[in-house]
Amino acid sequence: MTTENNKTLFTPVNIITGIFLAIGLVITVLRFTKGLGYVTNLDDNNPWGIWISFDLLCGVALAAGGYTTSSACYLFGLKKYHSAVRPAILTAFLGYALVVFALHYDVGRPYRLPYPIFVSPGTTSLLYEVGLCVFLYVTVLAIEFSPAAFEWLGMKKLRNTVTKLTLALTVFGVVLSTLHQSSLGALYVAVPSKIHPLWYSPYLAILFFVSSIPAGLSMVIFEGTLAHKPWHHMMDKTHLDEHEGVILGFARGASISLAAYFCVKLVAVAYDNNWAYLATGWGAWYLLEVLGFVALPSMLYAIGSREKNIKLIKWTSALTVFGIILNRFNVSIVAFNWQLPSSQRYFPSWMEIGISIFVVTVGVTVYRFIVSRMPIFFEHPEYKDAH
Amino acid sequence: MEFFVYHDYMMFTKSIVYVLMGLFVVGFWGLWAFMTSRDEEIHKMPEHHKE
Amino acid sequence: MKRRQFLGLLGAAGITATLGTEAQAASGHTFDGYPNAKGVLFDSTRCIGCRKCEAACNKVNKLPAPAKPFDDLKVLDTERRTDAKAYTVVNKYAGKKGPAFRKIQCNHCMEPACASVCFVRAFTKNPDGSVTYDASLCVGCRYCMVACPFNIPAYEYNNPLTPRVMKCTMCHDQIQKGELSAPGCVTICPKEALVYGKRKDLIEVARERIKRNPERYQDHVYGEQEMGGTNWLYLSGEKFKDIGLREDLGNVSVPTMTSGPLSVVPMVAALWPALLGGVWAMNKRKDKVAEEEQKAAVKAAKAEVKAEAAAKLAKELDKAEKDKAQAIEREVKRALEEAAAAQKEEAAAKKDEEGA
């Protein structure tokens, strides 16, 4: 997106970006002048819609690549993943920043978002826990990302000071991630009467946390695949050399963590003896989610990793990402209020969808700006081996 | 202090818990910094001074 | 030292004071609610669906005028719920004994879900039994609406910047200020279907009515145990689920349900740093050992090479010495031979001289 070398600003991608941004800005004005009722299909029975299900729940789950990659490299000592850390941290940072951004649309009084932390903490609420952790984690991610920016800006001393904090930040990041990934699931523990028994469980916290691991690993593979062609010219030799190793290694981790998640899902059904529900229509939908989007990708990752089939792994990562999104939607929208008559059920309005697309577009645009300029896919020549 | 409502009791205990969590973070960091401070000194020392 | 001791004692005393003189473990202690908490008993068998309670509530809380007036009874033909302009509605249900009516409003739970899940403490369970909402703190996250098992809280979705959650207050403010002696709906009911009093007493009243008239009532006081107990209680002739009160909610309150996940939170904060630090240390040590082994291997290799080179050098030197010695020997031999030959020549030449 540069104007150097006579490159035009009006590439097809930029035009589409511009359209989505423009639509988003219009809806933004409507949201804050006419209210949530005008822009969304939310109502008193369905107070949470896709801005929670997608922007918050999926956004956080899919940004899990940050803590999984940085802990693999810095805590578990797997140095061969080092080139994947910066892209993963960037994705996570943008992901969480967008979650906070999107929340400004959903809550009734966004100007009071600091209240739970700085004015009146509702410490009995798991949403308080989510808010506190997300606030702290966005800060951690910003600091973890900052060396790339400092290198780009030539601020050597600042960059070196911050880099010393990597280990502490990584540990703190894993603590925070564990807490908020699980707490997002725990939000729904308070609502057994409204969620279908196959998706409700007192174990929801564990289900959400465990599934965030393959979610993060798969996003790193998936996003790495998407970025490989357009940003190939920004990738240095280390990054390109390590690329396949990252994919193979993460495929293994994803296979095992998906298998673990599958086991936890079964335990959750067994906990309240809910097996009979599997024979219903809802049961068929549940089996589709668990067999098609948890068990199947676990197997495919295993096969792909064993046969070193990169193509299979890449497709499986897309399958897994979709499966995580499906699960979050199932818990929060599809299986939520399952007992209400269909006339009272929720479906998003086009303006809600428009804002969700707008938020993603903003994220992708910032991502493109950063990776085309800052040392994300390559090591800055002045700081080689300085890790 | 008598609590009549479980919610009020939870509010009280969980508030203490969050303060404790903050102390844990600071405490762990402090312990770690203390433990590894000599390593840093050694790291900065010239080669021939190390044992 | 003395000052530190004093401060230490002060700190210890302070902590002990805040933690309470008696440990009130949740496991042993029961939480029975405020002893003088008030509530309302609604007797569905007395309700005629006149909607006067809705009108009184609207007036007493200065709520906006409704789309259809309160004396329009055709409204009862559709099932309604509370909304941003109505803290309470009456619904008509088809009962086995004829039409039955139920007044819907906040049940002022003993352990309210809304208060438990609110991340900004905007809800309070008051000693008078009511659950009230503080619009000056609310961020508008609407988790209370998600969590309420009775689907009571409503939201001002059409307010762009200052939307509020709307729900029945049991006329807490008005009663506190002395403007009312009982909630507006209770006072206006022409059939005395609503009774305001201490929750304890209301349960006795309810039980008494059931005992005196067993064919008239279901043998259950709804709200006595449901969701941990509510301060708004119900008597009914029809089955409770037939007048829209769910019978599958269970007796566990939301605070109790969420205390499990909540208690894991500090455990993670306490344990993860130690575990992760341990993992890091193990890997660092593994790397260090690997590094040292590599160093040792390099050193050994170097030494080996050095030794080999030294051996080679020694061999070469040896050989050179030997060669030199041999060369000297050869030279000496040659010199001797030359000397001998020269001597022989000299002798021959002398002989020739003597013969001539």
mmCIF file of C-alpha atoms in Angstrom, chain C residues 71-232:
data_model
loop_
_atom_site.group_PDB
_atom_site.id
_atom_site.type_symbol
_atom_site.label_atom_id
_atom_site.label_comp_id
_atom_site.label_asym_id
_atom_site.label_seq_id
_atom_site.Cartn_x
_atom_site.Cartn_y
_atom_site.Cartn_z
ATOM 1 C CA ASP C 71 -57.827 -1.135 30.908
ATOM 2 C CA ASP C 72 -57.507 -2.816 27.505
ATOM 3 C CA LEU C 73 -57.912 -6.458 28.439
ATOM 4 C CA LYS C 74 -57.516 -7.730 24.857
ATOM 5 C CA VAL C 75 -53.797 -7.259 25.483
ATOM 6 C CA LEU C 76 -53.955 -10.383 27.653
ATOM 7 C CA ASP C 77 -54.540 -12.520 24.564
ATOM 8 C CA THR C 78 -50.846 -12.319 23.714
ATOM 9 C CA GLU C 79 -48.146 -13.537 26.020
ATOM 10 C CA ARG C 80 -46.028 -10.565 27.063
ATOM 11 C CA ARG C 81 -42.876 -10.041 29.028
ATOM 12 C CA THR C 82 -41.439 -7.109 30.941
ATOM 13 C CA ASP C 83 -39.808 -4.491 28.729
ATOM 14 C CA ALA C 84 -38.067 -1.122 28.940
ATOM 15 C CA LYS C 85 -41.371 0.655 29.697
ATOM 16 C CA ALA C 86 -43.054 -1.938 31.905
ATOM 17 C CA TYR C 87 -41.632 -3.297 35.129
ATOM 18 C CA THR C 88 -44.557 -5.693 35.367
ATOM 19 C CA VAL C 89 -47.102 -7.340 33.107
ATOM 20 C CA VAL C 90 -49.999 -9.721 33.733
ATOM 21 C CA ASN C 91 -50.410 -12.703 31.448
ATOM 22 C CA LYS C 92 -53.448 -14.873 30.878
ATOM 23 C CA TYR C 93 -53.016 -18.624 30.647
ATOM 24 C CA ALA C 94 -55.429 -21.374 29.716
ATOM 25 C CA GLY C 95 -55.847 -23.402 32.883
ATOM 26 C CA LYS C 96 -57.698 -26.657 33.523
ATOM 27 C CA LYS C 97 -60.062 -24.791 35.829
ATOM 28 C CA GLY C 98 -60.540 -21.843 33.443
ATOM 29 C CA PRO C 99 -58.303 -18.895 32.634
ATOM 30 C CA ALA C 100 -55.491 -18.314 35.130
ATOM 31 C CA PHE C 101 -53.466 -15.144 35.527
ATOM 32 C CA ARG C 102 -49.923 -14.496 36.575
ATOM 33 C CA LYS C 103 -48.246 -11.205 37.340
ATOM 34 C CA ILE C 104 -44.664 -11.117 36.050
ATOM 35 C CA GLN C 105 -42.040 -8.931 37.696
ATOM 36 C CA CYS C 106 -38.592 -9.237 39.256
ATOM 37 C CA ASN C 107 -38.611 -12.022 41.832
ATOM 38 C CA HIS C 108 -36.034 -10.297 44.044
ATOM 39 C CA CYS C 109 -34.088 -13.494 44.522
ATOM 40 C CA MET C 110 -32.380 -14.244 47.811
ATOM 41 C CA GLU C 111 -29.141 -14.807 45.884
ATOM 42 C CA PRO C 112 -29.737 -12.744 42.758
ATOM 43 C CA ALA C 113 -28.109 -13.866 39.522
ATOM 44 C CA CYS C 114 -28.035 -10.301 38.231
ATOM 45 C CA ALA C 115 -26.031 -9.055 41.229
ATOM 46 C CA SER C 116 -23.687 -12.018 41.065
ATOM 47 C CA VAL C 117 -22.770 -11.552 37.394
ATOM 48 C CA CYS C 118 -22.678 -7.767 37.293
ATOM 49 C CA PHE C 119 -19.044 -6.805 36.805
ATOM 50 C CA VAL C 120 -19.528 -3.299 38.083
ATOM 51 C CA ARG C 121 -21.660 -3.942 41.214
ATOM 52 C CA ALA C 122 -24.680 -2.179 39.778
ATOM 53 C CA PHE C 123 -27.126 -4.458 41.615
ATOM 54 C CA THR C 124 -27.640 -4.651 45.390
ATOM 55 C CA LYS C 125 -29.583 -7.111 47.503
ATOM 56 C CA ASN C 126 -30.952 -4.789 50.172
ATOM 57 C CA PRO C 127 -31.754 -5.701 53.779
ATOM 58 C CA ASP C 128 -35.416 -4.963 53.025
ATOM 59 C CA GLY C 129 -35.375 -7.840 50.559
ATOM 60 C CA SER C 130 -35.488 -5.837 47.339
ATOM 61 C CA VAL C 131 -32.890 -6.108 44.578
ATOM 62 C CA THR C 132 -32.161 -2.671 43.166
ATOM 63 C CA TYR C 133 -30.207 -1.310 40.206
ATOM 64 C CA ASP C 134 -27.795 1.615 40.142
ATOM 65 C CA ALA C 135 -27.929 3.291 36.740
ATOM 66 C CA SER C 136 -24.973 5.522 37.662
ATOM 67 C CA LEU C 137 -22.567 2.564 37.522
ATOM 68 C CA CYS C 138 -24.026 0.417 34.751
ATOM 69 C CA VAL C 139 -21.822 -0.012 31.677
ATOM 70 C CA GLY C 140 -24.583 -1.689 29.677
ATOM 71 C CA CYS C 141 -22.992 -5.094 29.186
ATOM 72 C CA ARG C 142 -26.378 -6.824 29.675
ATOM 73 C CA TYR C 143 -24.893 -9.893 31.344
ATOM 74 C CA CYS C 144 -27.634 -9.533 33.984
ATOM 75 C CA MET C 145 -30.175 -10.101 31.234
ATOM 76 C CA VAL C 146 -28.346 -13.213 30.068
ATOM 77 C CA ALA C 147 -28.070 -14.599 33.588
ATOM 78 C CA CYS C 148 -31.554 -13.959 34.967
ATOM 79 C CA PRO C 149 -33.301 -17.349 34.834
ATOM 80 C CA PHE C 150 -36.697 -15.613 34.842
ATOM 81 C CA ASN C 151 -35.866 -13.295 31.882
ATOM 82 C CA ILE C 152 -36.849 -10.200 33.816
ATOM 83 C CA PRO C 153 -34.396 -7.333 33.176
ATOM 84 C CA ALA C 154 -35.241 -5.264 30.100
ATOM 85 C CA TYR C 155 -33.042 -2.739 28.280
ATOM 86 C CA GLU C 156 -33.511 0.703 26.743
ATOM 87 C CA TYR C 157 -32.140 -0.386 23.371
ATOM 88 C CA ASN C 158 -33.448 2.771 21.707
ATOM 89 C CA ASN C 159 -31.407 5.063 23.917
ATOM 90 C CA PRO C 160 -28.136 5.686 22.056
ATOM 91 C CA LEU C 161 -25.918 7.025 24.836
ATOM 92 C CA THR C 162 -27.553 6.537 28.258
ATOM 93 C CA PRO C 163 -29.490 3.286 28.105
ATOM 94 C CA ARG C 164 -30.608 1.707 31.389
ATOM 95 C CA VAL C 165 -31.599 -1.732 32.543
ATOM 96 C CA MET C 166 -35.246 -1.592 33.611
ATOM 97 C CA LYS C 167 -36.814 -3.825 36.256
ATOM 98 C CA CYS C 168 -39.104 -3.844 39.257
ATOM 99 C CA THR C 169 -37.594 -2.314 42.424
ATOM 100 C CA MET C 170 -40.215 -3.519 44.941
ATOM 101 C CA CYS C 171 -40.714 0.246 45.272
ATOM 102 C CA HIS C 172 -37.586 0.330 47.436
ATOM 103 C CA ASP C 173 -36.890 4.057 47.037
ATOM 104 C CA GLN C 174 -40.467 5.125 47.618
ATOM 105 C CA ILE C 175 -40.796 2.922 50.719
ATOM 106 C CA GLN C 176 -37.445 4.116 52.090
ATOM 107 C CA LYS C 177 -38.538 7.721 51.630
ATOM 108 C CA GLY C 178 -41.866 6.986 53.287
ATOM 109 C CA GLU C 179 -43.884 7.835 50.184
ATOM 110 C CA LEU C 180 -45.365 4.362 50.139
ATOM 111 C CA SER C 181 -45.875 1.729 52.799
ATOM 112 C CA ALA C 182 -46.017 -1.134 50.333
ATOM 113 C CA PRO C 183 -45.234 -1.608 46.613
ATOM 114 C CA GLY C 184 -47.752 0.195 44.382
ATOM 115 C CA CYS C 185 -49.048 -3.025 42.823
ATOM 116 C CA VAL C 186 -49.797 -4.589 46.222
ATOM 117 C CA THR C 187 -51.803 -1.641 47.499
ATOM 118 C CA ILE C 188 -53.970 -1.241 44.406
ATOM 119 C CA CYS C 189 -54.947 -4.885 43.890
ATOM 120 C CA PRO C 190 -58.728 -5.037 44.360
ATOM 121 C CA LYS C 191 -58.703 -8.778 45.051
ATOM 122 C CA GLU C 192 -55.833 -8.811 47.572
ATOM 123 C CA ALA C 193 -53.997 -11.206 45.316
ATOM 124 C CA LEU C 194 -50.773 -9.575 46.513
ATOM 125 C CA VAL C 195 -49.603 -9.468 50.129
ATOM 126 C CA TYR C 196 -46.519 -7.552 51.323
ATOM 127 C CA GLY C 197 -44.726 -8.649 54.459
ATOM 128 C CA LYS C 198 -41.718 -10.438 55.931
ATOM 129 C CA ARG C 199 -40.702 -13.342 53.726
ATOM 130 C CA LYS C 200 -40.753 -15.713 56.691
ATOM 131 C CA ASP C 201 -44.343 -14.727 57.486
ATOM 132 C CA LEU C 202 -45.452 -14.909 53.868
ATOM 133 C CA ILE C 203 -44.293 -18.497 53.616
ATOM 134 C CA GLU C 204 -46.357 -19.341 56.674
ATOM 135 C CA VAL C 205 -49.365 -17.528 55.213
ATOM 136 C CA ALA C 206 -48.926 -19.427 51.962
ATOM 137 C CA ARG C 207 -48.625 -22.766 53.710
ATOM 138 C CA GLU C 208 -51.659 -21.981 55.794
ATOM 139 C CA ARG C 209 -53.743 -21.217 52.676
ATOM 140 C CA ILE C 210 -52.680 -24.512 51.100
ATOM 141 C CA LYS C 211 -53.518 -26.387 54.312
ATOM 142 C CA ARG C 212 -56.967 -24.789 54.599
ATOM 143 C CA ASN C 213 -57.815 -25.249 50.926
ATOM 144 C CA PRO C 214 -55.884 -28.195 49.498
ATOM 145 C CA GLU C 215 -58.227 -28.596 46.428
ATOM 146 C CA ARG C 216 -57.725 -24.949 45.519
ATOM 147 C CA TYR C 217 -53.925 -24.857 45.465
ATOM 148 C CA GLN C 218 -50.920 -26.752 44.130
ATOM 149 C CA ASP C 219 -49.069 -28.105 47.173
ATOM 150 C CA HIS C 220 -46.000 -25.923 46.661
ATOM 151 C CA VAL C 221 -44.956 -22.380 47.338
ATOM 152 C CA TYR C 222 -43.053 -21.314 44.209
ATOM 153 C CA GLY C 223 -39.987 -19.271 45.094
ATOM 154 C CA GLU C 224 -39.422 -20.931 48.452
ATOM 155 C CA GLN C 225 -36.414 -22.855 47.096
ATOM 156 C CA GLU C 226 -36.192 -22.096 43.379
ATOM 157 C CA MET C 227 -32.790 -20.644 42.344
ATOM 158 C CA GLY C 228 -31.866 -20.550 46.032
ATOM 159 C CA GLY C 229 -35.141 -18.909 47.028
ATOM 160 C CA THR C 230 -36.887 -15.702 45.944
ATOM 161 C CA ASN C 231 -38.592 -12.899 47.878
ATOM 162 C CA TRP C 232 -41.557 -12.872 45.501
#
